[in-house]
């Protein structure tokens, strides 16, 4: 079942080591089939170079395995929360990519410093609040998802397709699994730029909001004019 | 038309990912045929690995497309302003290369710290002033070019073949498109060196101006003695 | 003798340049056959690309060469101390990998800042005290091992499979030589993350100890649930 | 003439881009035939990938070209001064390798922070004083050599096989051209380690001098015991 989606999820997972977002098995990508309410995700602890499409477990939105021999990623419950809360997303990715993880470990949002950021993320990339001891002890992975959703209470996840989780690392999403990974690659680059921008200019203010609007809307929404007419440059 | 120039512009664009100046489609190179007043430029949003010479649109200096099926780079208007204002340049390149982008986001000129800088850039590499809300709202890309030209009011663009645009990233130019890219590669290296020089020595002063003169003039102008007699080592 | 173990030690040594932990001959891996009390180790000063299994000397736990034409690593005495003091380890690795060496040269323990650390190291990665002039003058390499053991007086080397040696660099260990190298790769990544975390947040506190417990125990011990049932994810 | 030496100098020059010490033509290696008093050096401004042994000019110690069609490196006069002043060296290399250049631009010696440094450089790697305007205006490249020699007035160039030149970059030397390049690679690594060590520990003191002695003398001189008996591990 879901052969085509499995192939897409496999390719998106293989992009992680290729783009230097992971070493060993430090990341996982999933995708959802919205009609059937089924999710395909990387199996836990399996090296990318050994993955075959048939290795990818299929689970329902309650976390029950519908197909597959292998255990799904230990982060599966977080992915499921995001699919339920963010109805327009089709793929989710979690890694420990270095630059995003540094901001996560410093427990800080990534500030909006320039047009590279503005081209893809419509404002600061938030950092979640810490989980409570009780949230860590019980249903930890589900609660990680819940705290992400709580962080986006007043934010549009389609305009800011990523977050850093407190003391942990980044989660990203997109309209499909490859787009989610592209957002992860770009957020990693933005996180690096922001680190050095602040080193060069410790009291740097956020970029001008007119310029932020200009760049985000040049690439997104109905008046976008970047790219070719046949392309949809959306998250 | 302009087959030879298209091939040169293609090769110069391919140099961007090869030299690690760009990821995805984050950069564009153009060249001008001065006799015909026509510019060849990368099409917007097309991945480098798929580019063919015939994909490259040809435009006139008013921005009208003369040939080609694809939209030109969204930054085309900036390139055109530079060709009109700087009569000796033959190629222009814009990227979001990381080290230059960090200085741009910090809204700072790149100081002249050593002979690596002096070999290619005859003094500080300036940062443009911020655009006004009105300049952002109307003809944004043209105004980006205008503010670069304004920045070079008292500077020679042949001696300082690059700039960082406030909250954005670098533009470079040269006598031809490959030379423009070479200047971009070198400015990226210089931007990196300057960041760490300043970290090591926060109150570092600019280099001695005699040494700056010596190194720049060792490589440029009529008394240059670097390289072989058959080579012209100009920007 | 010990042909299978030699092959494993060779492969683990080859992993060092492949994972960017060493340049030239700046690292060595060994393994122990606990039944026979014999250790296989890299020969001193031999480039990795020229190593053959038969080049690897075999030594006993007193440092006597039992087989082989080449001198064992100059750090052999340190490896032997660790095998004698830490009975559950099967492999030891020493490198001058850059990020760990920076913490070693700064004479600082690597703080526990996030889940990447917690997944593999159950608390701070300690730095040894400086050796005394006498300890340096006599049996220097043995004393380097002794000061590591002293540092782990109140620590479990199975839960924290690595250390930085004061003014020197990292040592790591694991249940076998490849696992020791994996721990070295991961410690290098953690050391890098910790450097930048602290730069971003100079007064960063250690991570919440509930989260540390959660992540370490999710991957280690009898209630671990990361990975596939057939996998043992131990150090 | 000097066919064997030309081949060695070629190989040593090719090592520069391979080891990431240079981009474009930003470095040059030479070697001396002490019996004949002749030096083989990279020609100026020729890309490494196009170099053939027969391209390498041969010059005498007064700088007169004895053989070859191409201009020697513009830094030739500096190399010659070093060969005349340091009688035991057989190869010289100059690059703008990034980490050494950062220390040079910051006008600072590289402090002795750990055993990686001590294994190859017996104490701080000095930075030259600035040249005077007159020294820059006349015989600049010869004066660069003279100020290096002046810097080593009370230092042994065999024990500290490298220097950073004020506002410029590194020079290294060794018993032959490949060893000179190896010292350049190692100095680049040491310069990187020292930068971050100091960032982690701003008031870091130099390493213990007993440990410095131990490591340097473990690898150099008559009581060295690193490596195999057949190897001479000297600079």
Coordinates of C-alpha atoms in Angstrom, one line a residue, chain C residues 75 77-78 131 134-145 165-166 168, chain D residues 115 211 214-215 218 225:
Chain C
X75 CA 49.9 5.8 23.2
X77 CA 50.3 2.3 27.5
X78 CA 47.3 4.6 27.9
X131 CA 49.7 15.8 35.0
X134 CA 57.0 14.0 37.6
X135 CA 54.0 12.2 35.9
X136 CA 55.1 13.8 32.6
X137 CA 58.8 12.9 33.0
X138 CA 58.3 9.2 33.9
X139 CA 55.8 6.8 32.2
X140 CA 53.9 9.6 30.7
X141 CA 51.6 7.5 28.6
X142 CA 50.7 5.2 31.5
X143 CA 50.1 8.2 33.7
X144 CA 47.8 9.6 31.1
X145 CA 45.7 6.5 31.5
X165 CA 42.7 14.9 28.5
X166 CA 44.0 18.3 29.8
X168 CA 45.8 17.2 24.8
Chain D
X115 CA 50.1 18.7 22.5
X211 CA 54.4 18.8 28.6
X214 CA 57.7 15.9 26.5
X215 CA 55.7 16.0 23.3
X218 CA 58.9 12.4 21.9
X225 CA 60.4 7.2 20.1

